[in-house]
GROMACS .gro file of C-alpha atoms in nm:
model
  299
    1MET     CA    1  -0.015   0.003  -0.008
    2PHE     CA    2   0.126   0.339  -0.057
    3GLY     CA    3  -0.018   0.700  -0.143
    4ARG     CA    4  -0.170   0.723   0.209
    5PHE     CA    5  -0.374   1.041   0.285
    6ARG     CA    6  -0.279   1.243   0.575
    7ARG     CA    7  -0.548   1.396   0.780
    8ARG     CA    8  -0.528   1.761   0.789
    9VAL     CA    9  -0.732   2.068   0.891
   10HIS     CA   10  -0.845   2.288   0.640
   11THR     CA   11  -0.973   2.656   0.715
   12PRO     CA   12  -1.115   2.919   0.482
   13SER     CA   13  -0.774   3.111   0.466
   14ALA     CA   14  -0.576   2.797   0.397
   15THR     CA   15  -0.329   2.861   0.104
   16TYR     CA   16  -0.191   2.620  -0.148
   17GLU     CA   17   0.169   2.718  -0.140
   18ASP     CA   18   0.247   2.347  -0.051
   19VAL     CA   19   0.171   2.233  -0.409
   20PRO     CA   20   0.394   2.360  -0.670
   21THR     CA   21   0.242   2.562  -0.963
   22GLN     CA   22   0.528   2.482  -1.187
   23PRO     CA   23   0.579   2.152  -1.370
   24SER     CA   24   0.701   1.892  -1.102
   25GLY     CA   25   0.644   1.523  -0.987
   26TYR     CA   26   0.607   1.381  -1.335
   27ALA     CA   27   0.988   1.362  -1.444
   28GLN     CA   28   0.976   1.006  -1.338
   29THR     CA   29   0.727   0.910  -1.591
   30ALA     CA   30   0.846   1.143  -1.882
   31SER     CA   31   0.896   0.861  -2.112
   32ARG     CA   32   0.578   0.704  -2.083
   33MET     CA   33   0.413   1.048  -2.072
   34HIS     CA   34   0.598   1.184  -2.394
   35ALA     CA   35   0.339   0.965  -2.581
   36PHE     CA   36   0.068   1.204  -2.455
   37ASN     CA   37   0.257   1.535  -2.552
   38ARG     CA   38   0.055   1.700  -2.823
   39TYR     CA   39  -0.082   2.024  -2.957
   40GLU     CA   40  -0.448   2.049  -2.957
   41ILE     CA   41  -0.660   2.312  -3.185
   42LYS     CA   42  -1.026   2.349  -3.109
   43TYR     CA   43  -1.304   2.471  -3.367
   44PHE     CA   44  -1.685   2.507  -3.365
   45VAL     CA   45  -1.865   2.370  -3.676
   46ASP     CA   46  -2.246   2.386  -3.743
   47GLU     CA   47  -2.379   2.052  -3.734
   48LEU     CA   48  -2.536   2.119  -4.082
   49ARG     CA   49  -2.165   2.110  -4.208
   50VAL     CA   50  -2.064   1.792  -4.011
   51PRO     CA   51  -2.158   1.555  -4.304
   52GLU     CA   52  -1.917   1.728  -4.556
   53LEU     CA   53  -1.639   1.754  -4.272
   54ARG     CA   54  -1.678   1.378  -4.198
   55ASP     CA   55  -1.660   1.285  -4.584
   56GLU     CA   56  -1.350   1.511  -4.619
   57LEU     CA   57  -1.161   1.365  -4.301
   58ALA     CA   58  -1.256   1.001  -4.410
   59ALA     CA   59  -1.092   1.059  -4.772
   60HIS     CA   60  -0.752   1.148  -4.562
   61MET     CA   61  -0.774   0.963  -4.246
   62ASP     CA   62  -0.900   0.620  -4.094
   63THR     CA   63  -1.215   0.610  -3.865
   64ASP     CA   64  -1.128   0.520  -3.527
   65PRO     CA   65  -1.239   0.151  -3.505
   66TYR     CA   66  -1.427   0.232  -3.201
   67SER     CA   67  -1.597   0.530  -3.338
   68PRO     CA   68  -1.940   0.435  -3.498
   69HIS     CA   69  -2.118   0.688  -3.704
   70GLY     CA   70  -2.262   0.948  -3.481
   71GLY     CA   71  -2.010   0.893  -3.213
   72TYR     CA   72  -1.959   0.691  -2.901
   73PRO     CA   73  -2.042   0.860  -2.535
   74VAL     CA   74  -1.750   0.989  -2.336
   75THR     CA   75  -1.825   1.124  -1.991
   76SER     CA   76  -1.591   1.306  -1.753
   77LEU     CA   77  -1.618   1.404  -1.380
   78TYR     CA   78  -1.389   1.690  -1.320
   79TYR     CA   79  -1.233   1.774  -0.961
   80ASP     CA   80  -1.142   2.101  -0.824
   81THR     CA   81  -1.073   2.287  -0.518
   82PRO     CA   82  -1.360   2.464  -0.306
   83ASP     CA   83  -1.267   2.810  -0.475
   84LEU     CA   84  -1.234   2.637  -0.832
   85ARG     CA   85  -0.847   2.695  -0.850
   86PHE     CA   86  -0.809   2.479  -1.166
   87TYR     CA   87  -1.121   2.667  -1.340
   88TRP     CA   88  -0.962   3.027  -1.250
   89GLU     CA   89  -0.618   2.909  -1.379
   90LYS     CA   90  -0.786   2.828  -1.729
   91ILE     CA   91  -0.956   3.152  -1.727
   92GLU     CA   92  -0.664   3.345  -1.633
   93GLY     CA   93  -0.469   3.174  -1.916
   94LEU     CA   94  -0.173   3.050  -1.692
   95ARG     CA   95   0.108   2.915  -1.922
   96PHE     CA   96   0.108   2.608  -1.677
   97ARG     CA   97  -0.205   2.472  -1.556
   98ARG     CA   98  -0.371   2.117  -1.489
   99LYS     CA   99  -0.694   1.953  -1.414
  100LEU     CA  100  -0.776   1.608  -1.246
  101ARG     CA  101  -1.086   1.406  -1.404
  102MET     CA  102  -1.238   1.090  -1.425
  103ARG     CA  103  -1.337   0.944  -1.764
  104LEU     CA  104  -1.586   0.692  -1.884
  105TYR     CA  105  -1.589   0.569  -2.234
  106GLY     CA  106  -1.934   0.419  -2.318
  107ALA     CA  107  -2.282   0.434  -2.200
  108PRO     CA  108  -2.314   0.596  -1.855
  109SER     CA  109  -2.622   0.383  -1.747
  110ALA     CA  110  -2.396   0.063  -1.811
  111CYS     CA  111  -2.140   0.177  -1.541
  112THR     CA  112  -2.081  -0.074  -1.263
  113ASP     CA  113  -1.850  -0.092  -0.984
  114ASP     CA  114  -1.621  -0.317  -1.206
  115THR     CA  115  -1.647  -0.076  -1.528
  116PRO     CA  116  -1.303   0.058  -1.630
  117VAL     CA  117  -1.253   0.423  -1.584
  118GLN     CA  118  -0.949   0.656  -1.668
  119ILE     CA  119  -0.794   0.872  -1.371
  120GLU     CA  120  -0.619   1.160  -1.565
  121ILE     CA  121  -0.434   1.471  -1.513
  122LYS     CA  122  -0.443   1.688  -1.813
  123GLN     CA  123  -0.225   1.977  -1.807
  124ARG     CA  124  -0.103   2.251  -2.031
  125VAL     CA  125   0.262   2.368  -2.049
  126ASN     CA  126   0.291   2.672  -2.267
  127ARG     CA  127   0.111   2.569  -2.591
  128VAL     CA  128   0.185   2.170  -2.540
  129THR     CA  129  -0.093   1.941  -2.395
  130GLN     CA  130   0.028   1.649  -2.162
  131LYS     CA  131  -0.177   1.360  -2.038
  132ARG     CA  132  -0.097   1.109  -1.775
  133ARG     CA  133  -0.339   0.837  -1.681
  134THR     CA  134  -0.419   0.523  -1.513
  135GLU     CA  135  -0.707   0.291  -1.554
  136LEU     CA  136  -0.887   0.147  -1.248
  137PRO     CA  137  -1.213  -0.032  -1.177
  138TYR     CA  138  -1.496   0.234  -1.122
  139ALA     CA  139  -1.552   0.151  -0.746
  140THR     CA  140  -1.168   0.171  -0.669
  141ALA     CA  141  -1.156   0.479  -0.846
  142VAL     CA  142  -1.425   0.645  -0.623
  143GLN     CA  143  -1.273   0.475  -0.307
  144TRP     CA  144  -0.946   0.655  -0.399
  145LEU     CA  145  -1.043   1.022  -0.514
  146ASP     CA  146  -1.380   1.067  -0.309
  147HIS     CA  147  -1.325   0.870   0.001
  148ARG     CA  148  -0.924   0.922   0.033
  149LYS     CA  149  -0.857   0.539   0.036
  150GLU     CA  150  -0.544   0.382  -0.029
  151ILE     CA  151  -0.510   0.166  -0.353
  152ASP     CA  152  -0.274  -0.117  -0.499
  153CYS     CA  153  -0.134  -0.070  -0.823
  154ASP     CA  154   0.166  -0.175  -1.029
  155ALA     CA  155   0.508  -0.019  -0.937
  156SER     CA  156   0.526   0.146  -1.282
  157GLN     CA  157   0.208   0.348  -1.180
  158LYS     CA  158   0.337   0.449  -0.816
  159PRO     CA  159   0.472   0.817  -0.927
  160PHE     CA  160   0.135   0.905  -1.105
  161VAL     CA  161  -0.092   0.751  -0.834
  162ASN     CA  162   0.123   0.942  -0.554
  163GLU     CA  163   0.106   1.246  -0.749
  164VAL     CA  164  -0.282   1.241  -0.786
  165THR     CA  165  -0.302   1.137  -0.411
  166THR     CA  166  -0.087   1.451  -0.307
  167LEU     CA  167  -0.299   1.693  -0.509
  168VAL     CA  168  -0.631   1.539  -0.386
  169GLU     CA  169  -0.532   1.574  -0.044
  170ASN     CA  170  -0.315   1.890  -0.017
  171LEU     CA  171  -0.579   2.088  -0.231
  172ASP     CA  172  -0.904   1.936  -0.090
  173LEU     CA  173  -0.996   1.851  -0.435
  174ARG     CA  174  -1.374   1.703  -0.498
  175PRO     CA  175  -1.620   1.653  -0.771
  176ILE     CA  176  -1.752   1.967  -0.922
  177VAL     CA  177  -1.912   1.894  -1.256
  178THR     CA  178  -1.952   1.632  -1.523
  179THR     CA  179  -1.911   1.689  -1.910
  180GLY     CA  180  -2.040   1.453  -2.172
  181TYR     CA  181  -2.080   1.416  -2.550
  182LEU     CA  182  -2.092   1.187  -2.823
  183ARG     CA  183  -1.738   1.156  -2.997
  184GLU     CA  184  -1.645   1.061  -3.364
  185ALA     CA  185  -1.282   0.981  -3.402
  186PHE     CA  186  -1.027   0.984  -3.681
  187VAL     CA  187  -0.691   0.895  -3.692
  188GLY     CA  188  -0.416   0.987  -3.943
  189ARG     CA  189  -0.239   0.748  -4.189
  190ASP     CA  190   0.081   0.689  -4.373
  191ALA     CA  191   0.286   1.056  -4.290
  192ASP     CA  192   0.004   1.172  -4.057
  193LEU     CA  193   0.043   0.887  -3.797
  194GLY     CA  194   0.049   1.130  -3.519
  195LEU     CA  195  -0.275   1.311  -3.640
  196ARG     CA  196  -0.604   1.263  -3.460
  197VAL     CA  197  -0.915   1.451  -3.530
  198THR     CA  198  -1.234   1.436  -3.313
  199ILE     CA  199  -1.587   1.568  -3.346
  200ASP     CA  200  -1.789   1.596  -3.031
  201HIS     CA  201  -2.169   1.647  -3.052
  202LYS     CA  202  -2.452   1.744  -2.801
  203VAL     CA  203  -2.209   1.844  -2.523
  204HIS     CA  204  -2.390   1.849  -2.202
  205GLY     CA  205  -2.312   1.833  -1.820
  206ARG     CA  206  -2.445   1.822  -1.466
  207ASP     CA  207  -2.360   1.974  -1.121
  208ARG     CA  208  -2.473   1.716  -0.893
  209ASP     CA  209  -2.558   1.326  -0.871
  210PHE     CA  210  -2.207   1.240  -1.000
  211HIS     CA  211  -2.233   0.840  -1.012
  212PHE     CA  212  -2.214   0.794  -1.384
  213ALA     CA  213  -2.515   0.576  -1.372
  214SER     CA  214  -2.718   0.794  -1.142
  215GLY     CA  215  -2.975   0.881  -1.435
  216ALA     CA  216  -2.973   1.226  -1.310
  217GLN     CA  217  -3.085   1.532  -1.556
  218ASN     CA  218  -2.826   1.678  -1.793
  219ARG     CA  219  -2.839   1.994  -1.972
  220PHE     CA  220  -2.661   2.122  -2.257
  221ILE     CA  221  -2.358   2.326  -2.198
  222ILE     CA  222  -2.265   2.410  -2.562
  223PRO     CA  223  -2.574   2.514  -2.800
  224PRO     CA  224  -2.654   2.155  -2.942
  225LYS     CA  225  -2.665   2.310  -3.312
  226LEU     CA  226  -2.267   2.339  -3.270
  227ALA     CA  227  -2.014   2.058  -3.250
  228ILE     CA  228  -1.664   2.100  -3.115
  229VAL     CA  229  -1.372   1.981  -3.345
  230GLU     CA  230  -1.048   1.915  -3.202
  231VAL     CA  231  -0.728   1.845  -3.415
  232LYS     CA  232  -0.427   1.679  -3.228
  233ALA     CA  233  -0.093   1.652  -3.367
  234ASN     CA  234   0.221   1.551  -3.218
  235GLU     CA  235   0.433   1.804  -3.402
  236ARG     CA  236   0.253   1.973  -3.696
  237VAL     CA  237  -0.079   1.993  -3.836
  238PRO     CA  238  -0.086   1.919  -4.233
  239TYR     CA  239  -0.186   2.184  -4.478
  240TRP     CA  240  -0.484   1.974  -4.604
  241ILE     CA  241  -0.623   2.002  -4.257
  242THR     CA  242  -0.596   2.371  -4.242
  243ASP     CA  243  -0.735   2.423  -4.594
  244LEU     CA  244  -1.027   2.199  -4.512
  245LEU     CA  245  -1.121   2.374  -4.198
  246ALA     CA  246  -1.112   2.724  -4.386
  247ARG     CA  247  -1.354   2.571  -4.656
  248VAL     CA  248  -1.607   2.445  -4.416
  249ASP     CA  249  -1.566   2.800  -4.242
  250MET     CA  250  -1.430   2.709  -3.922
  251SER     CA  251  -1.233   2.927  -3.696
  252VAL     CA  252  -1.009   2.865  -3.395
  253ILE     CA  253  -1.197   2.897  -3.079
  254ARG     CA  254  -1.079   2.893  -2.702
  255VAL     CA  255  -1.337   2.686  -2.521
  256SER     CA  256  -1.310   2.435  -2.241
  257LYS     CA  257  -1.587   2.198  -2.160
  258TYR     CA  258  -1.495   2.189  -1.814
  259CYS     CA  259  -1.526   2.569  -1.788
  260GLN     CA  260  -1.835   2.581  -1.993
  261SER     CA  261  -2.001   2.329  -1.729
  262VAL     CA  262  -1.897   2.541  -1.439
  263GLN     CA  263  -2.022   2.854  -1.591
  264ALA     CA  264  -2.359   2.676  -1.733
  265PHE     CA  265  -2.461   2.605  -1.375
  266GLY     CA  266  -2.375   2.932  -1.227
  267LEU     CA  267  -2.069   2.788  -1.009
  268ALA     CA  268  -1.875   3.082  -1.152
  269PRO     CA  269  -1.917   3.402  -1.365
  270ARG     CA  270  -1.907   3.365  -1.728
  271SER     CA  271  -1.584   3.447  -1.894
  272ALA     CA  272  -1.538   3.764  -2.097
  273LEU     CA  273  -1.320   3.562  -2.308
  274GLY     CA  274  -1.588   3.305  -2.388
  275ALA     CA  275  -1.705   3.266  -2.766
  276PRO     CA  276  -2.030   3.473  -2.842
  277GLU     CA  277  -2.191   3.197  -2.979
  278LEU     CA  278  -2.218   3.033  -2.622
  279ILE     CA  279  -2.404   3.327  -2.464
  280MET     CA  280  -2.763   3.194  -2.459
  281PRO     CA  281  -3.068   3.339  -2.304
  282ALA     CA  282  -3.179   3.207  -1.970
  283GLY     CA  283  -3.383   2.863  -2.042
  284ALA     CA  284  -3.182   2.795  -2.343
  285TYR     CA  285  -2.984   2.508  -2.178
  286ASP     CA  286  -3.246   2.231  -2.286
  287THR     CA  287  -3.240   1.918  -2.095
  288VAL     CA  288  -3.058   1.634  -2.288
  289PRO     CA  289  -3.281   1.358  -2.406
  290ASP     CA  290  -3.223   1.017  -2.232
  291ASP     CA  291  -3.153   0.833  -2.551
  292LEU     CA  292  -2.876   1.058  -2.616
  293LEU     CA  293  -2.686   0.900  -2.331
  294GLU     CA  294  -2.777   0.521  -2.415
  295SER     CA  295  -2.563   0.496  -2.723
  296SER     CA  296  -2.237   0.268  -2.696
  297PRO     CA  297  -1.930   0.223  -2.900
  298SER     CA  298  -1.920  -0.036  -3.140
  299ALA     CA  299  -1.618  -0.284  -3.155
   0.00000   0.00000   0.00000
């Protein structure tokens, strides 16, 4: 056993100086983490233009074998401090920032104690996105992150597990919001093997009842007429991608699904830097139909 949580007293005036705000703690796993270093560029696309975009991508890329037509469900539970430190780091555009999440691939209603989930630290260092993660049964992940219990894991995972344990304990992290969507994924071929493009539809979330299979009501956090396209590349973005995105009338956006969920539920003020397309009138966050959450990935 390792990664023990030490009991401590938190006060409203507590600071976070004991947790570094510069990259640290992950040098031990740098070789494995390197596979997750990449550049990410996000775009909005009108759902009416998605068939055109999909056909163009399919001409140059392979469809992810786990990505059926229309997408597979992805649900993420985000952890943050009581005063939303990770949220504000993103809003303020810090050059080094990170967030902790638990991610489920597949229909939330099918999640059981034994369903594998990903525990992931996603961090930004200047313009590069880095991800480190480990896979655990859902019940084990909940005991670890929500109930501060020790876990067993392979020795190769110890540095990462200890880092997450320290973050959760020192910053008093707790579940804040979920995000969910249907994702289509394309992977590069030949000279573009490091390229990945995803299209996320019907982006929704909630701010309570965090068990993945709770059946709690979700609300759209992005207007459902818009999909989010993410272009992810290890080193470069091919010219044909930039040409395609220009033809489909897409422009680069700064949007965080986590921040959108926080703002949609009134947990923090809306960012003045947010995209104007996302400023919707009261009542525009319609309830997500239940059948949207029941799709599952094909093998």
